[in-house]
C-alpha positions as semicolon CSV with decimal commas, in nm:
position;residue;x (nm);y (nm);z (nm)
1;M;-4,779;7,395;-6,125
2;S;-5,109;7,455;-5,945
3;L;-5,177;7,751;-5,719
4;T;-5,183;7,510;-5,422
5;A;-4,836;7,379;-5,514
6;S;-4,711;7,734;-5,554
7;L;-4,849;7,823;-5,211
8;N;-4,680;7,521;-5,052
9;S;-4,350;7,596;-5,218
10;A;-4,363;7,955;-5,095
11;L;-4,457;7,835;-4,740
12;S;-4,154;7,604;-4,743
13;G;-3,935;7,893;-4,843
14;L;-4,083;8,101;-4,563
15;N;-4,009;7,826;-4,309
16;V;-3,656;7,774;-4,424
17;A;-3,592;8,151;-4,413
18;Q;-3,735;8,161;-4,060
19;A;-3,508;7,875;-3,957
20;G;-3,208;8,056;-4,107
21;I;-3,295;8,379;-3,924
22;A;-3,330;8,188;-3,595
23;V;-2,982;8,039;-3,644
24;V;-2,831;8,379;-3,732
25;S;-2,994;8,518;-3,421
26;D;-2,839;8,244;-3,207
27;N;-2,500;8,299;-3,366
28;V;-2,509;8,673;-3,308
29;A;-2,618;8,630;-2,948
30;N;-2,316;8,401;-2,884
31;V;-2,058;8,610;-3,064
32;N;-1,862;8,655;-2,740
33;T;-1,925;8,308;-2,595
34;E;-1,594;8,127;-2,563
35;G;-1,586;7,793;-2,740
36;Y;-1,916;7,851;-2,922
37;A;-1,933;7,702;-3,269
38;R;-2,149;7,891;-3,518
39;K;-2,441;7,711;-3,683
40;S;-2,550;7,703;-4,043
41;V;-2,878;7,589;-4,199
42;I;-2,817;7,325;-4,464
43;Q;-3,110;7,332;-4,710
44;S;-3,200;7,134;-5,021
45;A;-3,470;7,127;-5,286
46;R;-3,784;6,933;-5,207
47;V;-3,883;6,711;-5,499
48;T;-4,201;6,507;-5,534
49;G;-4,248;6,282;-5,833
50;G;-3,968;6,455;-6,015
51;V;-4,129;6,793;-5,966
52;G;-3,985;7,062;-5,746
53;T;-4,217;7,135;-5,456
54;G;-4,015;7,386;-5,256
55;V;-3,725;7,373;-5,016
56;K;-3,649;7,191;-4,688
57;V;-3,399;7,213;-4,404
58;E;-3,166;6,911;-4,411
59;E;-2,997;6,997;-4,082
60;V;-2,876;7,276;-3,863
61;R;-2,502;7,205;-3,873
62;R;-2,236;7,309;-3,625
63;I;-1,943;7,443;-3,820
64;A;-1,640;7,273;-3,673
65;D;-1,320;7,102;-3,785
66;Q;-1,304;6,781;-3,587
67;F;-0,933;6,739;-3,648
68;L;-0,853;7,091;-3,521
69;N;-1,084;7,036;-3,221
70;S;-0,902;6,714;-3,140
71;E;-0,561;6,884;-3,165
72;L;-0,684;7,166;-2,948
73;R;-0,797;6,923;-2,678
74;I;-0,457;6,749;-2,687
75;A;-0,288;7,087;-2,646
76;M;-0,521;7,178;-2,361
77;A;-0,438;6,854;-2,185
78;E;-0,064;6,909;-2,224
79;F;-0,097;7,263;-2,093
80;G;-0,298;7,139;-1,797
81;R;-0,030;6,880;-1,724
82;F;0,263;7,119;-1,719
83;E;0,073;7,403;-1,557
84;A;-0,012;7,167;-1,263
85;R;0,350;7,059;-1,240
86;S;0,484;7,414;-1,268
87;T;0,274;7,541;-0,976
88;L;0,397;7,270;-0,739
89;Q;0,756;7,276;-0,862
90;E;0,786;7,647;-0,808
91;Q;0,657;7,603;-0,449
92;A;0,913;7,325;-0,389
93;T;1,196;7,538;-0,525
94;S;1,099;7,830;-0,305
95;L;1,119;7,595;-0,003
96;I;1,484;7,520;-0,079
97;G;1,559;7,888;-0,104
98;D;1,727;8,137;-0,327
99;P;2,083;8,022;-0,412
100;T;2,202;8,381;-0,383
101;G;2,036;8,444;-0,045
102;E;2,142;8,381;0,312
103;R;1,854;8,152;0,416
104;N;1,912;7,854;0,194
105;L;2,051;7,514;0,302
106;V;2,402;7,565;0,165
107;A;2,438;7,913;0,319
108;L;2,325;7,784;0,659
109;L;2,566;7,490;0,637
110;D;2,850;7,725;0,544
111;K;2,768;7,944;0,844
112;A;2,802;7,638;1,071
113;L;3,142;7,556;0,925
114;V;3,251;7,919;0,959
115;A;3,145;7,896;1,325
116;A;3,369;7,588;1,356
117;G;3,655;7,806;1,223
118;A;3,592;8,068;1,487
119;L;3,582;7,794;1,751
120;S;3,919;7,662;1,638
121;A;4,072;8,002;1,716
122;N;3,935;8,000;2,073
123;P;3,792;7,655;2,168
124;E;3,749;7,752;2,537
125;A;3,508;8,041;2,468
126;S;3,159;7,931;2,555
127;G;3,016;8,185;2,311
128;N;3,207;8,019;2,022
129;R;3,082;7,677;2,125
130;S;2,722;7,804;2,146
131;A;2,759;7,972;1,808
132;L;2,856;7,641;1,640
133;V;2,571;7,452;1,810
134;D;2,319;7,727;1,724
135;A;2,432;7,733;1,360
136;L;2,394;7,354;1,331
137;Q;2,052;7,375;1,496
138;R;1,943;7,642;1,246
139;F;2,065;7,426;0,962
140;G;1,870;7,130;1,105
141;E;1,557;7,339;1,150
142;D;1,575;7,449;0,790
143;L;1,620;7,091;0,673
144;D;1,316;6,998;0,877
145;R;1,119;7,292;0,727
146;V;1,215;7,195;0,373
147;S;1,142;6,823;0,415
148;D;0,811;6,889;0,588
149;G;0,724;7,142;0,319
150;I;0,790;6,892;0,039
151;L;0,585;6,629;0,225
152;D;0,300;6,882;0,257
153;L;0,321;6,948;-0,120
154;R;0,280;6,578;-0,178
155;R;-0,029;6,580;0,042
156;Q;-0,153;6,888;-0,146
157;A;-0,099;6,710;-0,479
158;D;-0,294;6,413;-0,350
159;R;-0,586;6,632;-0,238
160;R;-0,589;6,806;-0,581
161;I;-0,590;6,463;-0,746
162;D;-0,900;6,379;-0,541
163;E;-1,065;6,704;-0,656
164;K;-0,979;6,652;-1,018
165;V;-1,103;6,291;-1,012
166;G;-1,433;6,421;-0,873
167;Q;-1,459;6,684;-1,145
168;A;-1,373;6,434;-1,416
169;N;-1,638;6,187;-1,292
170;T;-1,899;6,464;-1,285
171;L;-1,816;6,566;-1,642
172;L;-1,821;6,208;-1,767
173;S;-2,163;6,160;-1,608
174;Q;-2,291;6,481;-1,765
175;V;-2,162;6,383;-2,110
176;H;-2,326;6,043;-2,067
177;D;-2,660;6,205;-1,987
178;L;-2,627;6,444;-2,280
179;N;-2,547;6,151;-2,507
180;L;-2,878;5,987;-2,417
181;R;-3,077;6,306;-2,470
182;I;-2,911;6,388;-2,803
183;A;-2,961;6,035;-2,935
184;S;-3,330;6,059;-2,858
185;L;-3,376;6,377;-3,065
186;A;-3,390;6,409;-3,441
187;Q;-3,191;6,678;-3,622
188;S;-3,316;6,988;-3,449
189;Q;-3,210;7,317;-3,298
190;E;-3,264;7,164;-2,953
191;A;-3,027;6,875;-3,031
192;N;-2,765;7,124;-3,148
193;G;-2,797;7,317;-2,825
194;L;-2,731;6,995;-2,631
195;I;-2,435;6,916;-2,857
196;E;-2,295;7,262;-2,780
197;Q;-2,325;7,186;-2,405
198;R;-2,154;6,852;-2,456
199;E;-1,866;7,006;-2,646
200;K;-1,804;7,244;-2,357
201;K;-1,801;6,953;-2,113
202;L;-1,555;6,770;-2,334
203;D;-1,328;7,078;-2,341
204;E;-1,336;7,098;-1,961
205;L;-1,264;6,726;-1,932
206;S;-0,973;6,744;-2,176
207;Q;-0,784;6,982;-1,948
208;I;-0,819;6,732;-1,663
209;I;-0,750;6,417;-1,868
210;G;-0,602;6,385;-2,213
211;I;-0,889;6,233;-2,413
212;R;-0,981;6,115;-2,760
213;V;-1,339;6,160;-2,876
214;S;-1,513;5,964;-3,148
215;N;-1,869;6,008;-3,284
216;T;-2,124;5,734;-3,330
217;E;-2,403;5,711;-3,587
218;D;-2,669;5,817;-3,336
219;R;-2,472;6,137;-3,261
220;R;-2,335;6,010;-2,930
221;V;-1,967;6,037;-2,847
222;S;-1,735;5,778;-2,695
223;I;-1,441;5,887;-2,485
224;S;-1,104;5,721;-2,415
225;T;-0,777;5,848;-2,278
226;T;-0,501;5,921;-2,526
227;A;-0,346;5,590;-2,418
228;G;-0,664;5,403;-2,514
229;L;-0,842;5,351;-2,181
230;P;-1,222;5,363;-2,241
231;L;-1,402;5,612;-2,017
232;L;-1,741;5,629;-2,190
233;D;-1,912;5,433;-2,466
234;T;-2,251;5,273;-2,425
235;E;-2,165;5,249;-2,055
236;L;-2,027;5,501;-1,810
237;R;-1,700;5,448;-1,621
238;R;-1,595;5,608;-1,295
239;I;-1,237;5,687;-1,185
240;V;-1,162;5,595;-0,824
241;H;-0,907;5,767;-0,604
242;E;-0,826;5,636;-0,259
243;N;-0,771;5,945;-0,042
244;A;-0,456;5,887;0,160
245;G;-0,549;6,136;0,430
246;S;-0,221;6,173;0,621
247;S;0,101;6,070;0,451
248;D;0,458;6,001;0,555
249;F;0,801;6,031;0,394
250;G;0,842;5,804;0,095
251;Q;0,478;5,698;0,099
252;V;0,367;5,495;-0,197
253;F;0,017;5,618;-0,281
254;S;-0,251;5,385;-0,411
255;P;-0,295;5,408;-0,789
256;L;-0,614;5,531;-0,954
257;S;-0,854;5,266;-1,072
258;V;-1,160;5,265;-1,295
259;E;-1,504;5,112;-1,239
260;R;-1,786;5,034;-1,479
261;V;-2,123;5,177;-1,379
262;D;-2,417;4,949;-1,457
263;S;-2,675;5,158;-1,643
264;L;-2,969;4,979;-1,484
265;S;-2,872;4,912;-1,124
266;G;-2,612;5,187;-1,080
267;Q;-2,375;4,926;-0,926
268;T;-2,004;4,961;-0,994
269;F;-1,755;4,693;-1,098
270;T;-1,379;4,740;-1,095
271;I;-1,237;4,672;-1,440
272;D;-0,885;4,812;-1,408
273;G;-0,704;4,838;-1,070
274;N;-0,424;5,068;-1,185
275;I;-0,473;5,329;-1,455
276;D;-0,199;5,576;-1,357
277;D;0,013;5,480;-1,659
278;L;-0,289;5,515;-1,893
279;L;-0,332;5,885;-1,816
280;G;-0,087;6,038;-2,059
281;S;-0,167;6,406;-2,014
282;G;-0,398;6,655;-1,844
283;E;-0,392;6,803;-1,495
284;L;-0,427;6,459;-1,338
285;R;-0,112;6,337;-1,516
286;G;0,081;6,641;-1,401
287;L;-0,034;6,600;-1,038
288;L;0,053;6,231;-1,041
289;E;0,397;6,304;-1,183
290;M;0,464;6,557;-0,909
291;R;0,325;6,349;-0,621
292;D;0,487;6,020;-0,715
293;G;0,786;6,146;-0,910
294;D;0,935;6,495;-0,881
295;L;0,839;6,571;-0,521
296;N;0,927;6,224;-0,396
297;Q;1,263;6,241;-0,570
298;L;1,330;6,585;-0,424
299;S;1,242;6,458;-0,080
300;V;1,490;6,172;-0,121
301;E;1,761;6,415;-0,247
302;V;1,716;6,649;0,052
303;G;1,724;6,350;0,287
304;A;2,038;6,207;0,129
305;F;2,209;6,548;0,151
306;A;2,114;6,565;0,520
307;G;2,249;6,214;0,571
308;Q;2,578;6,300;0,399
309;V;2,623;6,610;0,617
310;A;2,539;6,418;0,935
311;D;2,773;6,131;0,845
312;R;3,071;6,359;0,768
313;I;3,021;6,576;1,077
314;N;2,989;6,269;1,295
315;A;3,294;6,109;1,135
316;V;3,496;6,406;1,268
317;H;3,326;6,436;1,604
318;N;3,369;6,065;1,687
319;E;3,747;6,102;1,652
320;F;3,767;6,334;1,950
321;T;3,646;6,370;2,307
322;A;3,502;6,632;2,536
323;V;3,702;6,770;2,828
324;P;3,638;6,621;3,076
325;P;3,554;6,292;2,898
326;P;3,186;6,192;2,934
327;S;3,086;5,939;3,195
328;A;2,888;5,753;2,927
329;M;2,871;5,743;2,550
330;T;2,543;5,627;2,400
331;G;2,500;5,556;2,032
332;H;2,193;5,554;1,817
333;D;1,983;5,250;1,729
334;T;2,181;5,087;1,448
335;G;1,971;4,768;1,459
336;A;2,288;4,572;1,538
337;L;2,277;4,231;1,704
338;A;2,549;4,089;1,926
339;T;2,588;3,799;1,679
340;D;2,643;4,031;1,378
341;P;2,989;4,035;1,223
342;H;3,178;4,339;1,349
343;G;3,345;4,387;1,013
344;F;3,643;4,582;1,146
345;T;4,010;4,573;1,066
346;G;4,280;4,773;1,245
347;I;4,314;4,881;1,605
348;A;4,121;5,102;1,848
349;S;4,183;5,185;2,212
350;F;3,902;5,207;2,467
351;H;4,004;5,426;2,767
352;A;3,871;5,490;3,115
353;F;3,961;5,821;3,283
354;D;3,979;5,947;3,639
355;G;3,848;6,280;3,758
356;S;4,172;6,453;3,661
357;N;4,141;6,337;3,296
358;N;4,417;6,079;3,338
359;I;4,381;5,733;3,182
360;V;4,328;5,467;3,447
361;A;4,259;5,168;3,218
362;T;4,287;5,089;2,849
363;A;4,160;4,807;2,630
364;T;4,348;4,808;2,303
365;V;4,155;4,593;2,054
366;D;4,317;4,451;1,744
367;F;4,004;4,357;1,549
368;G;4,190;4,110;1,335
369;A;4,306;3,916;1,641
370;I;3,972;3,862;1,811
371;G;3,652;3,680;1,717
372;G;3,443;3,809;1,432
373;T;3,122;3,913;1,607
374;V;3,006;4,231;1,782
375;N;2,984;4,026;2,100
376;D;3,354;3,933;2,066
377;V;3,439;4,305;2,062
378;I;3,228;4,371;2,368
379;N;3,397;4,086;2,556
380;A;3,745;4,199;2,453
381;V;3,686;4,559;2,563
382;N;3,528;4,469;2,895
383;A;3,800;4,218;2,973
384;G;4,074;4,469;2,883
385;L;3,925;4,743;3,104
386;G;3,907;4,515;3,406
387;G;3,591;4,668;3,541
388;A;3,687;5,032;3,480
389;G;3,443;5,064;3,195
390;T;3,159;4,874;3,029
391;L;3,078;4,834;2,661
392;A;2,725;4,700;2,601
393;L;2,470;4,654;2,324
394;N;2,102;4,678;2,414
395;G;1,815;4,701;2,165
396;G;2,049;4,787;1,880
397;V;2,213;5,072;2,078
398;M;2,582;5,048;2,168
399;S;2,692;5,220;2,490
400;F;3,027;5,275;2,664
401;S;3,018;5,387;3,027
402;A;3,258;5,443;3,312
403;A;3,257;5,189;3,596
404;G;3,450;5,086;3,904
405;G;3,538;5,435;4,019
406;S;3,648;5,579;3,684
407;A;3,495;5,912;3,584
408;G;3,489;5,912;3,206
409;V;3,541;5,707;2,890
410;G;3,672;5,770;2,542
411;I;3,775;5,584;2,226
412;A;4,087;5,658;2,019
413;Q;4,196;5,530;1,682
414;D;4,539;5,380;1,639
415;A;4,755;5,631;1,454
416;A;4,928;5,374;1,232
417;N;4,645;5,122;1,180
418;P;4,308;5,278;1,266
419;A;4,001;5,061;1,310
420;D;3,797;5,065;0,992
421;A;3,468;4,920;0,868
422;S;3,369;5,066;0,532
423;G;3,548;5,392;0,612
424;R;3,414;5,427;0,966
425;G;3,580;5,387;1,302
426;F;3,418;5,199;1,587
427;A;3,268;5,500;1,759
428;H;3,146;5,638;1,427
429;R;2,995;5,307;1,317
430;F;2,777;5,288;1,627
431;G;2,725;5,664;1,673
432;L;2,881;5,668;2,019
433;N;2,997;6,024;2,002
434;D;2,778;6,177;1,731
435;L;2,733;6,549;1,715
436;V;2,411;6,535;1,514
437;R;2,140;6,275;1,488
438;T;1,895;6,177;1,216
439;P;1,577;5,965;1,253
440;T;1,720;5,696;1,017
441;G;2,062;5,629;0,872
442;P;2,258;5,838;0,819
443;H;2,404;5,545;0,624
444;F;2,284;5,194;0,543
445;Q;2,612;5,003;0,534
446;T;2,513;4,734;0,782
447;G;2,832;4,524;0,787
448;L;2,637;4,208;0,723
449;A;2,742;3,947;0,473
450;A;2,536;3,698;0,276
451;G;2,584;3,432;0,543
452;S;2,487;3,658;0,832
453;A;2,160;3,618;1,015
454;H;1,909;3,873;0,891
455;G;1,758;3,885;1,242
456;F;1,408;4,000;1,138
457;T;1,066;3,892;1,250
458;G;0,736;4,005;1,098
459;E;0,626;4,061;0,741
460;A;0,697;4,318;0,472
461;T;0,554;4,378;0,124
462;F;0,805;4,467;-0,147
463;A;0,695;4,618;-0,477
464;M;0,861;4,723;-0,800
465;V;0,723;5,072;-0,872
466;G;0,759;5,240;-1,210
467;P;0,782;5,608;-1,300
468;R;0,407;5,614;-1,361
469;N;0,320;5,414;-1,047
470;E;0,318;5,090;-1,238
471;R;0,322;4,782;-1,011
472;P;0,435;4,490;-1,230
473;L;0,556;4,282;-0,937
474;S;0,489;4,270;-0,565
475;T;0,562;4,015;-0,295
476;A;0,492;3,975;0,074
477;I;0,776;3,813;0,265
478;D;0,729;3,649;0,605
479;F;1,071;3,666;0,768
480;G;0,984;3,384;1,002
481;A;0,934;3,153;0,705
482;V;1,195;3,272;0,456
483;G;1,503;3,128;0,620
484;G;1,742;3,284;0,870
485;T;2,021;3,438;0,666
486;V;2,065;3,741;0,445
487;N;2,126;3,499;0,160
488;D;1,785;3,337;0,221
489;L;1,628;3,682;0,195
490;L;1,821;3,757;-0,127
491;T;1,716;3,418;-0,273
492;Q;1,352;3,493;-0,202
493;L;1,372;3,843;-0,355
494;N;1,552;3,719;-0,662
495;T;1,290;3,447;-0,705
496;D;0,994;3,679;-0,662
497;F;1,140;3,951;-0,884
498;A;1,296;3,724;-1,143
499;G;1,327;3,900;-1,477
500;A;1,277;4,242;-1,324
501;A;1,569;4,292;-1,083
502;T;1,864;4,120;-0,918
503;F;1,937;4,166;-0,548
504;G;2,269;4,133;-0,370
505;I;2,470;4,263;-0,077
506;D;2,797;4,456;-0,118
507;G;3,112;4,438;0,087
508;A;2,990;4,707;0,325
509;G;2,666;4,521;0,397
510;Q;2,441;4,743;0,188
511;L;2,155;4,573;0,009
512;T;2,165;4,643;-0,365
513;M;1,909;4,615;-0,645
514;T;2,003;4,604;-1,012
515;P;1,702;4,650;-1,244
516;A;1,677;4,429;-1,548
517;G;1,640;4,563;-1,902
518;G;1,309;4,736;-1,941
519;F;1,295;4,822;-1,568
520;S;1,574;5,079;-1,551
521;D;1,338;5,351;-1,427
522;F;1,177;5,128;-1,165
523;R;1,253;5,143;-0,797
524;L;1,194;4,916;-0,500
525;E;0,941;5,034;-0,242
526;L;0,793;4,875;0,068
527;T;0,417;4,923;0,073
528;A;0,383;4,759;0,413
529;D;0,643;4,681;0,680
530;N;0,580;4,552;1,030
531;T;0,922;4,389;1,074
532;Q;1,163;4,429;1,363
533;R;1,527;4,339;1,396
534;G;1,587;4,166;1,727
535;A;1,508;4,397;2,019
536;S;1,593;4,710;1,820
537;S;1,341;4,954;1,672
538;R;1,472;4,903;1,318
539;S;1,249;4,758;1,047
540;V;1,392;4,593;0,736
541;S;1,330;4,913;0,536
542;D;1,503;5,136;0,796
543;F;1,791;4,894;0,850
544;F;1,881;4,843;0,483
545;G;1,746;5,184;0,362
546;L;1,496;5,019;0,130
547;G;1,244;5,237;-0,047
548;S;1,220;5,616;-0,048
549;G;1,110;5,657;0,313
550;P;1,434;5,592;0,507
551;Q;1,637;5,833;0,296
552;A;1,366;6,101;0,275
553;S;1,311;6,101;0,650
554;M;1,675;6,175;0,734
555;A;1,618;6,547;0,685
556;A;1,323;6,552;0,925
557;G;1,457;6,553;1,276
558;F;1,818;6,633;1,186
559;A;1,932;6,790;1,514
560;V;2,229;6,843;1,739
561;R;2,253;6,565;2,001
562;S;2,030;6,671;2,289
563;D;2,295;6,680;2,563
564;I;2,528;6,892;2,345
565;A;2,243;7,124;2,251
566;A;2,173;7,170;2,622
567;S;2,539;7,216;2,716
568;P;2,782;7,302;2,430
569;S;3,073;7,226;2,666
570;A;3,004;6,862;2,575
571;L;3,142;6,923;2,227
572;A;3,421;6,678;2,154
573;L;3,717;6,889;2,043
574;A;4,018;6,729;2,215
575;E;4,249;6,445;2,104
576;I;4,330;6,167;2,343
577;N;4,701;6,153;2,417
578;A;4,747;5,818;2,590
579;A;5,101;5,911;2,701
580;G;5,001;6,248;2,840
581;T;4,917;6,359;3,192
582;P;4,640;6,452;3,170
583;A;4,545;6,258;2,856
584;V;4,311;6,529;2,735
585;A;4,363;6,899;2,772
586;V;4,140;7,206;2,801
587;G;4,193;7,438;2,503
588;D;4,270;7,159;2,252
589;N;4,127;7,279;1,921
590;A;4,201;6,973;1,709
591;G;3,834;6,880;1,675
592;A;3,727;7,229;1,580
593;V;4,006;7,244;1,314
594;A;3,884;6,911;1,175
595;L;3,524;7,034;1,161
596;Q;3,637;7,348;0,981
597;G;3,822;7,125;0,737
598;L;3,488;6,992;0,611
599;T;3,458;7,322;0,420
600;S;3,706;7,199;0,160
601;A;3,713;6,822;0,224
602;T;3,577;6,612;-0,063
603;D;3,411;6,279;-0,009
604;A;3,221;6,025;-0,214
605;F;2,846;6,083;-0,243
606;S;2,662;5,781;-0,380
607;G;2,380;5,981;-0,540
608;A;2,009;5,984;-0,461
609;G;1,693;6,053;-0,655
610;R;1,815;6,247;-0,958
611;L;2,130;6,370;-0,789
612;P;2,424;6,188;-0,951
613;A;2,707;6,016;-0,762
614;M;2,997;6,257;-0,715
615;N;3,314;6,323;-0,522
616;A;3,251;6,667;-0,376
617;T;3,242;6,891;-0,070
618;L;2,926;6,914;0,133
619;S;2,853;7,261;0,001
620;E;2,904;7,141;-0,359
621;I;2,651;6,862;-0,303
622;G;2,403;7,110;-0,160
623;A;2,461;7,352;-0,447
624;E;2,400;7,068;-0,697
625;L;2,074;6,986;-0,516
626;M;1,958;7,351;-0,531
627;G;2,076;7,397;-0,889
628;R;1,887;7,091;-1,014
629;A;1,569;7,192;-0,833
630;G;1,584;7,541;-0,983
631;Q;1,658;7,401;-1,329
632;A;1,365;7,161;-1,300
633;A;1,130;7,447;-1,213
634;Q;1,259;7,651;-1,506
635;D;1,228;7,361;-1,750
636;I;0,870;7,287;-1,647
637;T;0,772;7,657;-1,665
638;I;0,915;7,679;-2,020
639;R;0,720;7,367;-2,122
640;A;0,401;7,511;-1,971
641;E;0,453;7,835;-2,164
642;D;0,525;7,645;-2,488
643;R;0,205;7,441;-2,448
644;E;0,003;7,748;-2,364
645;A;0,128;7,924;-2,680
646;L;0,034;7,622;-2,891
647;M;-0,306;7,603;-2,726
648;E;-0,378;7,971;-2,790
649;E;-0,269;7,938;-3,153
650;L;-0,503;7,641;-3,205
651;K;-0,786;7,831;-3,036
652;L;-0,741;8,108;-3,296
653;K;-0,748;7,856;-3,580
654;V;-1,061;7,695;-3,439
655;A;-1,219;8,038;-3,405
656;E;-1,140;8,118;-3,771
657;I;-1,352;7,817;-3,870
658;S;-1,608;7,792;-3,593
659;G;-1,623;8,146;-3,459
660;V;-1,900;8,392;-3,541
661;N;-1,814;8,663;-3,796
662;M;-2,055;8,953;-3,753
663;D;-2,010;9,078;-4,110
664;E;-2,091;8,733;-4,250
665;E;-2,389;8,695;-4,025
666;M;-2,528;9,038;-4,121
667;A;-2,483;8,956;-4,489
668;Q;-2,661;8,624;-4,431
669;L;-2,938;8,801;-4,241
670;I;-2,996;9,040;-4,536
671;Q;-3,011;8,745;-4,777
672;L;-3,255;8,559;-4,552
673;Q;-3,467;8,872;-4,508
674;T;-3,483;8,906;-4,884
675;A;-3,581;8,541;-4,920
676;F;-3,841;8,579;-4,650
677;N;-3,987;8,886;-4,815
678;A;-3,991;8,715;-5,155
679;A;-4,166;8,404;-5,011
680;S;-4,416;8,632;-4,838
681;R;-4,480;8,814;-5,167
682;V;-4,540;8,482;-5,348
683;I;-4,788;8,385;-5,073
684;S;-4,965;8,720;-5,098
685;T;-4,987;8,698;-5,476
686;T;-5,113;8,338;-5,460
687;N;-5,380;8,445;-5,212
688;E;-5,490;8,721;-5,448
689;L;-5,521;8,470;-5,732
690;F;-5,727;8,241;-5,507
691;D;-5,956;8,533;-5,427
692;M;-5,998;8,609;-5,796
693;L;-6,091;8,248;-5,866
694;L;-6,345;8,248;-5,588
695;Q;-6,509;8,557;-5,736
696;I;-6,564;8,399;-6,075
């Protein structure tokens, strides 16, 4: 080997040692940098014409286990998912209250029923009447607080989804830019620095969205979700979230979509209009699950509980009358039409009273002996009272008022054969003497049959919505064009949702949906509804209780009837004794005793959300609601803790492989220093030999 070759070989050794020292320096500087992967200089012998001519740097390699990194990102995504859920679920549970405390829904309901017990002991005491009304008002206010709080959490989840989508899009764009820069560089320390930046961006992204990363030959990476949705390859994608702004009970939020970004023009093109079900993990998945699943279900459960309480309290209150009887009884908007079937069997008596609480006129209606419509009932009552009272239906609201000199009105069930329509008397069915009111419901047993006129105008959009906001089927129905009967509506729904669900109407007039196989977790929602039933204010969703909204909204606005709240003396606590003089008496406690009886009375609850159907007392239903909410929060917290433990364990394993070990680096530095000194010595010696040659 010539002196020149020796000098070149020594210079190559010097350069490689310098490169190694630079890498060690970078490693040591980043010993405490989270997520940093140590570098190592990979060197090989330089050979020219079969003769060794020194050494060269093949690459500066990041020391990383791609499999472990992938598993860590999956664990980070799962932790992000359950951590996002846990935060919101804990807030929702705190809204419902501590089961052992005195300010939860069940405790407040129990206080109202205890107040009814005190009232039964002394029904004339105004303080006892006020105590019952106040207790019911407090229960209603707490229902309103809980339902509004859950709705606000859904809004909060939607805002956080918007934030996370923005962060994910920023990270995807940054990774795309880094891809381009890395691909343009050869193997170099600069390229490795950019790769390090890209890895950090990928780690951040994986907590928001569960991702899979694959490497290309030019050192770029492509990204897809764990479900296979491409987010980045040679072209960038952008996730789109439609900010809902304000939201209402049972709202169906627009799904996330994805757009392709043209690399030249920057224009975007929608390539997938619903990607919610393709986001399998990450904070976004957790927020979507809470917004569209857990929180919506809880809202429906609280609403159904409120509806059950209202229906049972009103069932009792409608059996009795105030003393003196009211001059008018006005129901709530049931959406009923005069041509609807009344659906009653049995007998009820409609009374008119004078100023001394004596009956002056009675219309006893045997529902099986008159015509079958609501209008037939109205005509029978008005004819029987002979002008002493008036039963009327206007805009879906039934009213019964004194007329012709009478002072008050009241309705009594026949003792032997009481009027009944799906377990409700006439006054109860139309809410004529309700104690509490809810914005919708509190039940959706309409009394209609398949052949009844549906009575709707306008248009509504029905959609099958899955647990991950899937929308496999959707249809817009124009009620003016669908045909005039309930059966026409059912036929249209069964046609449009063929293979996914079957629709029918039960004996109580409640619309039913039975999902087909493969759609058991799907629910029916109305994404748009501008319908109206006759002159009432009821839409098709409110009338039949379709979608989450009508049930969820029952808890908001649960309140004591306004005239009773203003004057508790209007509480209906007395039985009508048609043979008595007077027919109603001051001090009658029958109604208060019946209200107190709700403490132990069991009744069928049809279930809602994740609450199962059960035969239980009101307090037991409330306790089940609270227990399930608490258990859900605990389960999610445990899952989050399990995922965090796995994530931390994987981080330790990654650090064992990729982390900087100071002892190893110092040993490497000594070795490199020795190599550098040796190469320098060879260069010095070679220079001396050159000098000697030049002196010859």
